[in-house]
């Protein structure tokens, strides 16, 4: 079975619809056909200022959401990044493979770092994509299901792997980004030209927020001029975004939805989609609560996942250390 690895940051109180439709939905589907490794990347979460108590809480809530959304710990290896020390260990080696200029060209770093004084930007934020490369390469992943915004990090990962292989002999599998066409980028409901993002709350649908609020956010989504409900990203970004979300959650094709809403108004579409989204989040919220009611059990499940992950990661790390010329441990 081909290998899959992906990760998500525990940096907010809840995942949002973009995280789910852009990434997690694919994680769930791939459990049946691939050998899957999924991690909550808490090491990445400390690249920006954070509160320790909140991080611990959010790490558990993140794991609980993944389970509630359908990650099955018997079929997938679900773990927390900091519990597998091979991640930062391989990351150091990869940092020494990466060029300073190459890392400086990462657009996510540029976006996040230009908003503040450079002395307030951590070096960890700069090397963030290299740790991400280590996450992937440790598991010899063939595919990495992510949203569109991670494409450049995946390119970097391939470049680093290729460079290492050329210099020291074939060690790493070159991973491919697995990005779905329709929901690889879910847009903000208030600004349908920007991606839905944890840092811009207005048009973001959080999976764990009050269902009434969820419906309201959908009903107040920005739509476009004109009246027709048609998929046209260029001229109707708002409606197109709603149609993509609707189609993904209901399993109905976009053409089918266009037909069904022919002659109806934006209000009808938004009301119905609101109901679809509420129907989706309600059982997820109940399941999350169930997992959080027993944190000891959740921690145990994650410890088991980390153990399984280490069995694979330690092999890759040992081989890497041998190739770069470290003495055998
Ligand atoms: P993160 O935590 O920001 O987001 C998790 C996943 O959600 C996707 N995503 C979206 N997809 C579609 N539309 C959106 N509006 C949207 N917003 C977020 C992201 O693309 C991502 O797949 N660097 C990664 C975490 C990471 C990782 C890894 C991923 C660390 N190590 C190894 C893959 C493999 C990140 O910050 O994701």
PDB file of N, CA, C and O in Angstrom, residues 38 40 59-60 62-64 66-67 73 78-80 83-84 295-308:
ATOM      1  N   UNK A  38      -1.055  10.229  10.412  1.00  0.00           N
ATOM      2  CA  UNK A  38      -1.568  11.591  10.579  1.00  0.00           C
ATOM      3  C   UNK A  38      -1.100  12.162  11.913  1.00  0.00           C
ATOM      4  O   UNK A  38      -1.206  11.487  12.943  1.00  0.00           O
ATOM      5  N   UNK A  40      -0.757  15.574  14.741  1.00  0.00           N
ATOM      6  CA  UNK A  40      -1.072  16.908  15.240  1.00  0.00           C
ATOM      7  C   UNK A  40       0.287  17.559  15.499  1.00  0.00           C
ATOM      8  O   UNK A  40       1.066  17.081  16.331  1.00  0.00           O
ATOM      9  N   UNK A  59      -4.194  20.559  21.591  1.00  0.00           N
ATOM     10  CA  UNK A  59      -3.645  19.332  21.013  1.00  0.00           C
ATOM     11  C   UNK A  59      -4.648  18.191  21.195  1.00  0.00           C
ATOM     12  O   UNK A  59      -4.927  17.429  20.270  1.00  0.00           O
ATOM     13  N   UNK A  60      -5.224  18.129  22.409  1.00  0.00           N
ATOM     14  CA  UNK A  60      -6.225  17.075  22.644  1.00  0.00           C
ATOM     15  C   UNK A  60      -7.484  17.322  21.809  1.00  0.00           C
ATOM     16  O   UNK A  60      -8.045  16.383  21.236  1.00  0.00           O
ATOM     17  N   UNK A  62      -7.702  18.809  19.030  1.00  0.00           N
ATOM     18  CA  UNK A  62      -7.387  18.504  17.630  1.00  0.00           C
ATOM     19  C   UNK A  62      -7.489  17.006  17.384  1.00  0.00           C
ATOM     20  O   UNK A  62      -8.114  16.564  16.413  1.00  0.00           O
ATOM     21  N   UNK A  63      -6.864  16.230  18.262  1.00  0.00           N
ATOM     22  CA  UNK A  63      -6.918  14.772  18.102  1.00  0.00           C
ATOM     23  C   UNK A  63      -8.368  14.298  18.168  1.00  0.00           C
ATOM     24  O   UNK A  63      -8.801  13.460  17.362  1.00  0.00           O
ATOM     25  N   UNK A  64      -9.133  14.853  19.103  1.00  0.00           N
ATOM     26  CA  UNK A  64     -10.538  14.457  19.249  1.00  0.00           C
ATOM     27  C   UNK A  64     -11.324  14.779  17.983  1.00  0.00           C
ATOM     28  O   UNK A  64     -12.173  13.992  17.539  1.00  0.00           O
ATOM     29  N   UNK A  66     -10.123  14.919  14.929  1.00  0.00           N
ATOM     30  CA  UNK A  66      -9.742  13.989  13.864  1.00  0.00           C
ATOM     31  C   UNK A  66     -10.471  12.657  14.033  1.00  0.00           C
ATOM     32  O   UNK A  66     -10.984  12.087  13.069  1.00  0.00           O
ATOM     33  N   UNK A  67     -10.555  12.197  15.286  1.00  0.00           N
ATOM     34  CA  UNK A  67     -11.268  10.946  15.543  1.00  0.00           C
ATOM     35  C   UNK A  67     -12.749  11.110  15.212  1.00  0.00           C
ATOM     36  O   UNK A  67     -13.355  10.256  14.558  1.00  0.00           O
ATOM     37  N   UNK A  73      -8.179   4.964  14.608  1.00  0.00           N
ATOM     38  CA  UNK A  73      -6.830   4.677  15.109  1.00  0.00           C
ATOM     39  C   UNK A  73      -6.386   3.234  14.883  1.00  0.00           C
ATOM     40  O   UNK A  73      -5.218   2.927  15.075  1.00  0.00           O
ATOM     41  N   UNK A  78      -2.356   7.583  14.238  1.00  0.00           N
ATOM     42  CA  UNK A  78      -2.650   8.964  14.656  1.00  0.00           C
ATOM     43  C   UNK A  78      -1.763   9.295  15.844  1.00  0.00           C
ATOM     44  O   UNK A  78      -1.751   8.570  16.840  1.00  0.00           O
ATOM     45  N   UNK A  79      -0.990  10.381  15.728  1.00  0.00           N
ATOM     46  CA  UNK A  79      -0.044  10.695  16.807  1.00  0.00           C
ATOM     47  C   UNK A  79       0.216  12.190  16.912  1.00  0.00           C
ATOM     48  O   UNK A  79      -0.178  12.970  16.049  1.00  0.00           O
ATOM     49  N   UNK A  80       0.890  12.547  18.009  1.00  0.00           N
ATOM     50  CA  UNK A  80       1.268  13.934  18.254  1.00  0.00           C
ATOM     51  C   UNK A  80       2.769  14.056  17.969  1.00  0.00           C
ATOM     52  O   UNK A  80       3.579  13.269  18.464  1.00  0.00           O
ATOM     53  N   UNK A  83       5.764  13.793  20.426  1.00  0.00           N
ATOM     54  CA  UNK A  83       5.988  12.506  21.077  1.00  0.00           C
ATOM     55  C   UNK A  83       6.842  11.584  20.224  1.00  0.00           C
ATOM     56  O   UNK A  83       7.123  10.450  20.604  1.00  0.00           O
ATOM     57  N   UNK A  84       7.258  12.072  19.071  1.00  0.00           N
ATOM     58  CA  UNK A  84       8.141  11.289  18.194  1.00  0.00           C
ATOM     59  C   UNK A  84       9.401  12.132  17.962  1.00  0.00           C
ATOM     60  O   UNK A  84       9.453  12.954  17.053  1.00  0.00           O
ATOM     61  N   UNK A 295      -9.982  12.198  28.880  1.00  0.00           N
ATOM     62  CA  UNK A 295      -8.676  12.580  28.338  1.00  0.00           C
ATOM     63  C   UNK A 295      -7.591  11.520  28.567  1.00  0.00           C
ATOM     64  O   UNK A 295      -6.670  11.393  27.748  1.00  0.00           O
ATOM     65  N   UNK A 296      -7.718  10.755  29.654  1.00  0.00           N
ATOM     66  CA  UNK A 296      -6.703   9.727  29.926  1.00  0.00           C
ATOM     67  C   UNK A 296      -6.723   8.676  28.816  1.00  0.00           C
ATOM     68  O   UNK A 296      -5.680   8.226  28.328  1.00  0.00           O
ATOM     69  N   UNK A 297      -7.932   8.315  28.407  1.00  0.00           N
ATOM     70  CA  UNK A 297      -8.084   7.323  27.348  1.00  0.00           C
ATOM     71  C   UNK A 297      -7.544   7.881  26.030  1.00  0.00           C
ATOM     72  O   UNK A 297      -6.864   7.186  25.257  1.00  0.00           O
ATOM     73  N   UNK A 298      -7.834   9.139  25.778  1.00  0.00           N
ATOM     74  CA  UNK A 298      -7.356   9.806  24.561  1.00  0.00           C
ATOM     75  C   UNK A 298      -5.825   9.836  24.549  1.00  0.00           C
ATOM     76  O   UNK A 298      -5.182   9.510  23.538  1.00  0.00           O
ATOM     77  N   UNK A 299      -5.231  10.197  25.676  1.00  0.00           N
ATOM     78  CA  UNK A 299      -3.771  10.240  25.768  1.00  0.00           C
ATOM     79  C   UNK A 299      -3.168   8.859  25.517  1.00  0.00           C
ATOM     80  O   UNK A 299      -2.111   8.733  24.887  1.00  0.00           O
ATOM     81  N   UNK A 300      -3.856   7.847  26.016  1.00  0.00           N
ATOM     82  CA  UNK A 300      -3.358   6.480  25.848  1.00  0.00           C
ATOM     83  C   UNK A 300      -3.360   6.096  24.363  1.00  0.00           C
ATOM     84  O   UNK A 300      -2.408   5.520  23.845  1.00  0.00           O
ATOM     85  N   UNK A 301      -4.455   6.450  23.718  1.00  0.00           N
ATOM     86  CA  UNK A 301      -4.592   6.172  22.289  1.00  0.00           C
ATOM     87  C   UNK A 301      -3.475   6.881  21.489  1.00  0.00           C
ATOM     88  O   UNK A 301      -2.868   6.310  20.576  1.00  0.00           O
ATOM     89  N   UNK A 302      -3.175   8.112  21.886  1.00  0.00           N
ATOM     90  CA  UNK A 302      -2.140   8.882  21.181  1.00  0.00           C
ATOM     91  C   UNK A 302      -0.746   8.315  21.476  1.00  0.00           C
ATOM     92  O   UNK A 302       0.123   8.308  20.593  1.00  0.00           O
ATOM     93  N   UNK A 303      -0.540   7.846  22.701  1.00  0.00           N
ATOM     94  CA  UNK A 303       0.763   7.245  23.037  1.00  0.00           C
ATOM     95  C   UNK A 303       1.000   6.006  22.183  1.00  0.00           C
ATOM     96  O   UNK A 303       2.109   5.761  21.698  1.00  0.00           O
ATOM     97  N   UNK A 304      -0.053   5.240  21.975  1.00  0.00           N
ATOM     98  CA  UNK A 304       0.059   4.046  21.128  1.00  0.00           C
ATOM     99  C   UNK A 304       0.406   4.436  19.697  1.00  0.00           C
ATOM    100  O   UNK A 304       1.218   3.792  19.033  1.00  0.00           O
ATOM    101  N   UNK A 305      -0.259   5.498  19.224  1.00  0.00           N
ATOM    102  CA  UNK A 305       0.019   5.990  17.877  1.00  0.00           C
ATOM    103  C   UNK A 305       1.474   6.415  17.739  1.00  0.00           C
ATOM    104  O   UNK A 305       2.140   6.106  16.752  1.00  0.00           O
ATOM    105  N   UNK A 306       1.967   7.114  18.760  1.00  0.00           N
ATOM    106  CA  UNK A 306       3.355   7.600  18.725  1.00  0.00           C
ATOM    107  C   UNK A 306       4.322   6.422  18.671  1.00  0.00           C
ATOM    108  O   UNK A 306       5.340   6.466  17.965  1.00  0.00           O
ATOM    109  N   UNK A 307       3.992   5.369  19.390  1.00  0.00           N
ATOM    110  CA  UNK A 307       4.858   4.196  19.395  1.00  0.00           C
ATOM    111  C   UNK A 307       4.935   3.581  17.998  1.00  0.00           C
ATOM    112  O   UNK A 307       6.009   3.234  17.503  1.00  0.00           O
ATOM    113  N   UNK A 308       3.766   3.486  17.364  1.00  0.00           N
ATOM    114  CA  UNK A 308       3.744   2.938  16.005  1.00  0.00           C
ATOM    115  C   UNK A 308       4.492   3.830  15.034  1.00  0.00           C
ATOM    116  O   UNK A 308       5.209   3.358  14.152  1.00  0.00           O
TER     117      UNK A 308
END
